Short mmCIF file of C-alpha atoms and ligand atoms in Angstrom, two decimals:
data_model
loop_
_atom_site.label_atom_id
_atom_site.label_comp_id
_atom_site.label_asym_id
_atom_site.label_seq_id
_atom_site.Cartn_x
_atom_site.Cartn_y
_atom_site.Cartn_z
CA UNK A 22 14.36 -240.38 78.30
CA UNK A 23 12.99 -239.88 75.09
CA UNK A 24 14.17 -237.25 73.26
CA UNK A 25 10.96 -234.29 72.23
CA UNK A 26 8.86 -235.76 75.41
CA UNK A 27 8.59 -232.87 77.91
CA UNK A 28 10.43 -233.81 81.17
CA UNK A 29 8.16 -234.91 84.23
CA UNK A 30 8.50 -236.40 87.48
CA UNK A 31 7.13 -240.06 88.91
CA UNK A 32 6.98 -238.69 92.60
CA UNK A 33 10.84 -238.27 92.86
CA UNK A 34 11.94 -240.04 90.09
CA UNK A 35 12.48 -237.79 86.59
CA UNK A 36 10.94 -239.75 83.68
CA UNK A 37 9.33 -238.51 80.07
CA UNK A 38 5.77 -237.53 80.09
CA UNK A 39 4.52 -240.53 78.63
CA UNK A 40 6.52 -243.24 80.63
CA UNK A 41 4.74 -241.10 83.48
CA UNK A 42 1.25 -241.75 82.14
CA UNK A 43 2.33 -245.62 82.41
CA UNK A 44 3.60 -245.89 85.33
CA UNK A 45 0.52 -244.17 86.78
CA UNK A 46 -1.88 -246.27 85.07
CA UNK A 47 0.01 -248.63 86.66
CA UNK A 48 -0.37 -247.35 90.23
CA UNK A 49 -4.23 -246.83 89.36
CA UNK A 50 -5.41 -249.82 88.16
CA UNK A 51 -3.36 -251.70 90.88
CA UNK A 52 -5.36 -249.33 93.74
CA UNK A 53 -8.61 -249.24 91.50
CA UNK A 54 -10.89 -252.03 93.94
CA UNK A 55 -9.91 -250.20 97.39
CA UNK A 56 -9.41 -246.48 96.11
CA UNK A 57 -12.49 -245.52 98.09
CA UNK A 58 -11.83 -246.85 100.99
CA UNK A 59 -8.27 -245.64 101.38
CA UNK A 60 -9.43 -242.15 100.02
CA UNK A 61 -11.71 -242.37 103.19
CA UNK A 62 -8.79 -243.91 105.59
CA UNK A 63 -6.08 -241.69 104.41
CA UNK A 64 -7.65 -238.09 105.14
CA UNK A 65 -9.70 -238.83 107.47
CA UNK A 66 -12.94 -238.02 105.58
CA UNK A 67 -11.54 -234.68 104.43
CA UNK A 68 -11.72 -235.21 101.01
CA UNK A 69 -15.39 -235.30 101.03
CA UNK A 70 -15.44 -231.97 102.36
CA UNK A 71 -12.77 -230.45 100.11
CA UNK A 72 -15.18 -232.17 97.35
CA UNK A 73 -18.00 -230.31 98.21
CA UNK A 74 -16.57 -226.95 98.99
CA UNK A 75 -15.73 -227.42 95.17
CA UNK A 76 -19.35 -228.03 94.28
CA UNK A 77 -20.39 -225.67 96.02
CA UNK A 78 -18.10 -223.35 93.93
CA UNK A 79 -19.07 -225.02 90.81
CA UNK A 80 -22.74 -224.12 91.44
CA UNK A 81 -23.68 -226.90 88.65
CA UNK A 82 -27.17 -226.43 87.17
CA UNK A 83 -29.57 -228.86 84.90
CA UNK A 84 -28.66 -228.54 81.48
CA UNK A 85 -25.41 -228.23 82.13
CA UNK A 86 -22.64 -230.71 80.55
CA UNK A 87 -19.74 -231.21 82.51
CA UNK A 88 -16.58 -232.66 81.77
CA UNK A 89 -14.80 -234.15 84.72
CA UNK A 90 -11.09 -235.66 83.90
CA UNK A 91 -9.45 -237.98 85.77
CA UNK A 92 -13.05 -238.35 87.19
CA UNK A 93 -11.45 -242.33 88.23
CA UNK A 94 -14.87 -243.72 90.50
CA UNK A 95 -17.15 -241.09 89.88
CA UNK A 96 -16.84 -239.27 92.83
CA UNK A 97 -17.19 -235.66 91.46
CA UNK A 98 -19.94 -236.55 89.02
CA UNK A 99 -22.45 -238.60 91.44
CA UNK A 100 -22.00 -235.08 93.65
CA UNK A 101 -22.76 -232.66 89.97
CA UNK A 102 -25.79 -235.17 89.69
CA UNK A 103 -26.81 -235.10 93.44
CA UNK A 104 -27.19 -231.20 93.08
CA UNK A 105 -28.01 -231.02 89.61
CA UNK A 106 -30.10 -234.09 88.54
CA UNK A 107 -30.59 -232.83 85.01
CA UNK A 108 -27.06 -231.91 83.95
CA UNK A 109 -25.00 -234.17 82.42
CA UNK A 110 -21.95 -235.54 82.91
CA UNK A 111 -18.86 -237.12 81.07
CA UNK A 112 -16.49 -238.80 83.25
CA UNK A 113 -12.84 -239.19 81.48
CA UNK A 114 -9.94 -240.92 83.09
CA UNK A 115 -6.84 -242.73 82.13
CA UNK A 116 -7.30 -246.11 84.07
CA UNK A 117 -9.93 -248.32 83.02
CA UNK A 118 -10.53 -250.30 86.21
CA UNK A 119 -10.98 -247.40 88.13
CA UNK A 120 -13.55 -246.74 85.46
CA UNK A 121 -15.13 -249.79 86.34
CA UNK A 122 -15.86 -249.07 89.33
CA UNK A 123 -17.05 -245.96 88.72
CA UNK A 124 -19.64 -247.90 86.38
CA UNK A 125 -20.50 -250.25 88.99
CA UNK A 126 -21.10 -247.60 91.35
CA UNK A 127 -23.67 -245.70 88.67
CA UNK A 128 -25.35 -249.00 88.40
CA UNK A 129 -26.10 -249.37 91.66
CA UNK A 130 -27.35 -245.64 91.78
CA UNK A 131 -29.71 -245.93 88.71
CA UNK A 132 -27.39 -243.29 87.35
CA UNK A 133 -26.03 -245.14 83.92
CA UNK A 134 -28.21 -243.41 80.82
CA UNK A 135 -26.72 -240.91 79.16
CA UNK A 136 -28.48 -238.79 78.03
CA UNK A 137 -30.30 -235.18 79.81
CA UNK A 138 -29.38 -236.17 83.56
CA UNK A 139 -26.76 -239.11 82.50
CA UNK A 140 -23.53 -240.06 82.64
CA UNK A 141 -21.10 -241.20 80.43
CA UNK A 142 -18.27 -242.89 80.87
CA UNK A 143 -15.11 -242.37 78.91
CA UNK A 144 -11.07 -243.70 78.78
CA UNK A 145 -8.63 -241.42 77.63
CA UNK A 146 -5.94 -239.36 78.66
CA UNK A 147 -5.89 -235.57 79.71
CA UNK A 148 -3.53 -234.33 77.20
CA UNK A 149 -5.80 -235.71 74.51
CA UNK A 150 -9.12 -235.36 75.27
CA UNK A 151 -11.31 -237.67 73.11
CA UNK A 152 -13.92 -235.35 73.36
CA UNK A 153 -15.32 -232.50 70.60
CA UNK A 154 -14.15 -228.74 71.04
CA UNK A 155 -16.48 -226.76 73.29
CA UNK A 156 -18.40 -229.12 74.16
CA UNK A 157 -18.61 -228.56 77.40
CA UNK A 158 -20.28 -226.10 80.26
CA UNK A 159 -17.44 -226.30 82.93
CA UNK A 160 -14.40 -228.85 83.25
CA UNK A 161 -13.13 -230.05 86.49
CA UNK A 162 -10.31 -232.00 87.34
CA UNK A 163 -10.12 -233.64 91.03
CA UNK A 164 -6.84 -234.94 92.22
CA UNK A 165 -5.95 -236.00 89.00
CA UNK A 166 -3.82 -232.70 88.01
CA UNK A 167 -0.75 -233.75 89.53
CA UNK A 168 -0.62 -237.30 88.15
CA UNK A 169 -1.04 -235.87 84.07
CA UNK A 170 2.56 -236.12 82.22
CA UNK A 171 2.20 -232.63 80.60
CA UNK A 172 0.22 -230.64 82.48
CA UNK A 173 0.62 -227.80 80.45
CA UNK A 174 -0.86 -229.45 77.65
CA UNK A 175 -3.40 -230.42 79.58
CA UNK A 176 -4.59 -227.02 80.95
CA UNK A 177 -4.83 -226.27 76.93
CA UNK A 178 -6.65 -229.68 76.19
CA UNK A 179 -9.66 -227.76 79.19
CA UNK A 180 -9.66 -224.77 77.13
CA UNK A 181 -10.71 -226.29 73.85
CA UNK A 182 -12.95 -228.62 75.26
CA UNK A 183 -14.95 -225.54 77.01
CA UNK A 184 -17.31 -223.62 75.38
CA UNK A 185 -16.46 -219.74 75.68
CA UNK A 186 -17.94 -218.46 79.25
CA UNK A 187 -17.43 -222.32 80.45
CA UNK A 188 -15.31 -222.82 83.90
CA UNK A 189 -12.44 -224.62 84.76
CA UNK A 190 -11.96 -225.65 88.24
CA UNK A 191 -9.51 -228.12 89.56
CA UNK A 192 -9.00 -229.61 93.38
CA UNK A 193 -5.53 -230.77 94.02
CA UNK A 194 -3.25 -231.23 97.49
CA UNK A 195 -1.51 -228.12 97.03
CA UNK A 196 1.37 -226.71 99.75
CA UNK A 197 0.59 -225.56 103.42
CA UNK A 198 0.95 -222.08 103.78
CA UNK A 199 1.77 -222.50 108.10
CA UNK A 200 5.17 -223.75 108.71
CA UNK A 201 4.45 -225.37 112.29
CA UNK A 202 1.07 -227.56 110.67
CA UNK A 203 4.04 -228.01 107.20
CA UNK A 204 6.18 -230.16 109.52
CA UNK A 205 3.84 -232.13 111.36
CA UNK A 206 2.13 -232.68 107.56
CA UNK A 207 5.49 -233.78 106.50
CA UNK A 208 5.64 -236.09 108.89
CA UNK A 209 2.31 -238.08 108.20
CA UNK A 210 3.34 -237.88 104.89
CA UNK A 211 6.36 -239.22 104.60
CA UNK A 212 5.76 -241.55 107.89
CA UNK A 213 2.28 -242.60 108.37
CA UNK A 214 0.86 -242.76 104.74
CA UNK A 215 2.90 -245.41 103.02
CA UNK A 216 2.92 -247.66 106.19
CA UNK A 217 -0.93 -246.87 106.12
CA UNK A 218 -0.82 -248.24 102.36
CA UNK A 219 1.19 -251.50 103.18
CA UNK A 220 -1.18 -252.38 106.44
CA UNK A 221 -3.93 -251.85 104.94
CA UNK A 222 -3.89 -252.82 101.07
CA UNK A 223 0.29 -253.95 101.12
CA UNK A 224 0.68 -251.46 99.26
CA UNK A 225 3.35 -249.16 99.98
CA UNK A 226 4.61 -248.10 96.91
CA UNK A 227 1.37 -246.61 95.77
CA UNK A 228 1.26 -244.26 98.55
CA UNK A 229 4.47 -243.63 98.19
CA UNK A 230 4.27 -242.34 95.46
CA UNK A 231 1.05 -240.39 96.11
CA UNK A 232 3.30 -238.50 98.45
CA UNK A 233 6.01 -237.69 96.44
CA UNK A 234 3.93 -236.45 93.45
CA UNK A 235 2.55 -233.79 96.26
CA UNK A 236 5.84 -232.21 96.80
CA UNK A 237 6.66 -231.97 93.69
CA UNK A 238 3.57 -230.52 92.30
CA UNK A 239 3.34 -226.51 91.53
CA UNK A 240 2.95 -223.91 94.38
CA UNK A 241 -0.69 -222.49 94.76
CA UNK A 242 0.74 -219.25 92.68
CA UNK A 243 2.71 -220.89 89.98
CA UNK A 244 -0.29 -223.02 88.69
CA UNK A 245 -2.54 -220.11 88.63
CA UNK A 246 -0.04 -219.34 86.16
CA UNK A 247 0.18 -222.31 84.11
CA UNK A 248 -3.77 -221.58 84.14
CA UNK A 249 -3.48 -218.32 82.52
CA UNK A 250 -0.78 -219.38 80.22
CA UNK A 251 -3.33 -221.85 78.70
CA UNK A 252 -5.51 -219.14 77.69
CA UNK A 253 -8.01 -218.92 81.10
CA UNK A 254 -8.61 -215.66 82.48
CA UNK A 255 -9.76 -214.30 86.06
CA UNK A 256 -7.86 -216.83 87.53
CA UNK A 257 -8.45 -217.22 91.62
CA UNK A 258 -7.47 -220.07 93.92
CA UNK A 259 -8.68 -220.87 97.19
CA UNK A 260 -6.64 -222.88 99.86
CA UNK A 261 -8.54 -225.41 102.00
CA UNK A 262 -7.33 -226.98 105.22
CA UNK A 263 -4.23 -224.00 105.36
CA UNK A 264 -3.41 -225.14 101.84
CA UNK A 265 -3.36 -229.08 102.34
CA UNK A 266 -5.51 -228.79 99.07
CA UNK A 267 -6.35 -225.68 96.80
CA UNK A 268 -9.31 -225.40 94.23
CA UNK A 269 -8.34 -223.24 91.40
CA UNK A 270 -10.83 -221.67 89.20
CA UNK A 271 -10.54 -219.85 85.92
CA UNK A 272 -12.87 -218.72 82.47
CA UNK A 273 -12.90 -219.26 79.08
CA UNK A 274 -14.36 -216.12 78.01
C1 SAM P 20 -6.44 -239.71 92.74
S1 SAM P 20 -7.50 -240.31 91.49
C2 SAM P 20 -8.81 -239.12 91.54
C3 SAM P 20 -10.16 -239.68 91.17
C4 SAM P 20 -11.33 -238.75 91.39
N1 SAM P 20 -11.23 -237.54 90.59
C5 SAM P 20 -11.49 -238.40 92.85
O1 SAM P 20 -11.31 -237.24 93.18
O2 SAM P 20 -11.79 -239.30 93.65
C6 SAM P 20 -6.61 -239.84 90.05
C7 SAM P 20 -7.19 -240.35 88.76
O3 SAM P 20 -6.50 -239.71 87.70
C8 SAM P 20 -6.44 -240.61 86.62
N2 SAM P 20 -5.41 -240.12 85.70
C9 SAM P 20 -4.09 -240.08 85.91
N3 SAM P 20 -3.45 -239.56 84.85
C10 SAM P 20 -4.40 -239.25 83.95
C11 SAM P 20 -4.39 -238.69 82.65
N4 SAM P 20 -3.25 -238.34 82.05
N5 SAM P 20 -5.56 -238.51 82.01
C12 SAM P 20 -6.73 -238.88 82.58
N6 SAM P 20 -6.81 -239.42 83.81
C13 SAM P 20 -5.67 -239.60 84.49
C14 SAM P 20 -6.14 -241.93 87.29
O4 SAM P 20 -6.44 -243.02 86.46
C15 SAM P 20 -7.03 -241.85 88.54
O5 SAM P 20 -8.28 -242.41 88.30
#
C-alpha cells in the first residue's frame, strides 16, 4: 500500500484509499448497463421504498439545489424532481458510464436543462467535490457511502459544499439490529446474491463484492459519529427494514 493513503477495504480485501476508488470504478462501469435492473432483482423492489422514505425525509422544495453524490443513474434526483419540479439538482458520481445512463434516462424524461428545475450532470469523486463551497441546499448520498475510499474525508467534502442550515442525509445498507432476521440475511448474502449476479449478468464478482463492502461498513452508531466528527450537528439515524438499510441525517448550522 502506499505509504500517507488512509487504509480502506475492497469488500474483504485491505487496499489504499485510492486503489479502492479504482477498483470500484471498475466494478461500476462494468455493472453500469444492467444496474437498474439488478437493483430491482436483488431487493426485491425494496430499494424504491427505502428511496422514498428518504425523500420523504428530505422534504425537497423548488428552489432548492441539491447535491446528490454518487447519484450513478439518477435515481435520487428524478425522485427530488418528481416532488420538487423547480429545485435543482447536481448529480456527482465517480463512474462515467453509470453517468450515462443516468443522462439517457433524463433524456427520455425531458429532464436535461439545467437550469431552475434542471439537472446537471457531473464526474468526480466524493473526497473532492468539483463543486463551489456552500453551494448547496441539502447533500445526499445513496448507497454510494460505503464504496468512497476515505469516507471521512468525504463527510468533510458534504460540509463545505453545504450552505450553513443545509442537510446532509445519506441511505446506506447498514447492520440488522434482530439476530434471528441477521442470519437468514447472512445467508442471502453470502449465498443467493453473487449466484444471483453470475445467472443473471455473469457477474459474480460484482456482487460479491457488494456484499462484502456491507459487512464491513460502520455500525448505525459509529457513523453517526464520523458525521459529527465532520462538523454536522443534531445527528439522528433511522433504521429501515430492522436495519437492512439506515438513513442518517445531520445539519450544517
Ligand atoms: C450503488 S451505486 C448507487 C447509485 C445511486 N445513488 C442509487 O442509489 O441508485 C454507487 C455509486 O457510487 C459511485 N461512487 C463510488 N465511489 C465514489 C466516489 N468516491 N465518488 C463519487 N461516486 C462514487 C459509483 O460510481 C456508483 O455509481
Amino acid at each position: 500500500m502506499n505509504e500517507g493513503q488512509p487504509e480502506s477495504w475492497f469488500g474483504f480485501r485491505r487496499v489504499d484509499a485510492a486503489q479502492k476508488t479504482e477498483l470500484v470504478r471498475a466494478v461500476f462501469s462494468s455493472v453500469a448497463s444492467r444496474y437498474d435492473l439488478m437493483n430491482d432483482l436483488m431487493s426485491g423492489g425494496i430499494h424504491r421504498l427505502w428511496k422514498s422514505a428518504m425523500i420523504d425525509w428530505l422534504n425537497p422544495r423548488g428552489g432548492q439545489r441539491f447535491l446528490d453524490v454518487a447519484g450513478g443513474t439518477g435515481d435520487i434526483a428524478f425522485r427530488i424532481l418528481e416532488r420538487a419540479p423547480e429545485a435543482t439538482v447536481t448529480v456527482c458520481d465517480l463512474t462515467p458510464a453509470m453517468l450515462e445512463v443516468g443522462r439517457d434516462r433524463a433524456i427520455d424524461r425531458g429532464l436535461l436543462a439545467s437550469g431552475p428545475g434542471g439537472m446537471n450532470w457531473i464526474s468526480g469523486n466524493a473526497e473532492a467535490l468539483p463543486v463551489v463551497e456552500m453551494g448547496f441546499d441539502a447533500y445526499t448520498i445513496a448507497f454510494g457511502l460505503r464504496n468512497v475510499g476515505d469516507q471521512q474525508k468525504a463527510l468533510r467534502e458534504a460540509y463545505r459544499a453545504l450552505r450553513p442550515g443545509g442537510r446532509f442525509l445519506c441511505l446506506e445498507f447498514s447492520h440488522v439490529a434482530v439476530p434471528a432476521l441477521a442470519r437468514l440475511y447472512d445467508l442471502y448474502s453470502f449465498k443467493v446474491l453473487p449466484w444471483l449476479g453470475q445467472q443473471v449478468v455473469k457477474d459474480r464478482d460484482s456482487y460479491q463484492y457488494l456484499v462484502e463492502s456491507i459487512r464491513r461498513f460502520p455500525t448505525q452508531d459509529r457513523l453517526a459519529g464520523m458525521i459529527a466528527e465532520a462538523g454536522f450537528q443534531q445527528v439522528t439515524y433511522r433504521n429501515l427494514s430492522a436495519g437492512i438499510a439506515a438513513l442518517h441525517s445531520g445539519w450544517r448550522i
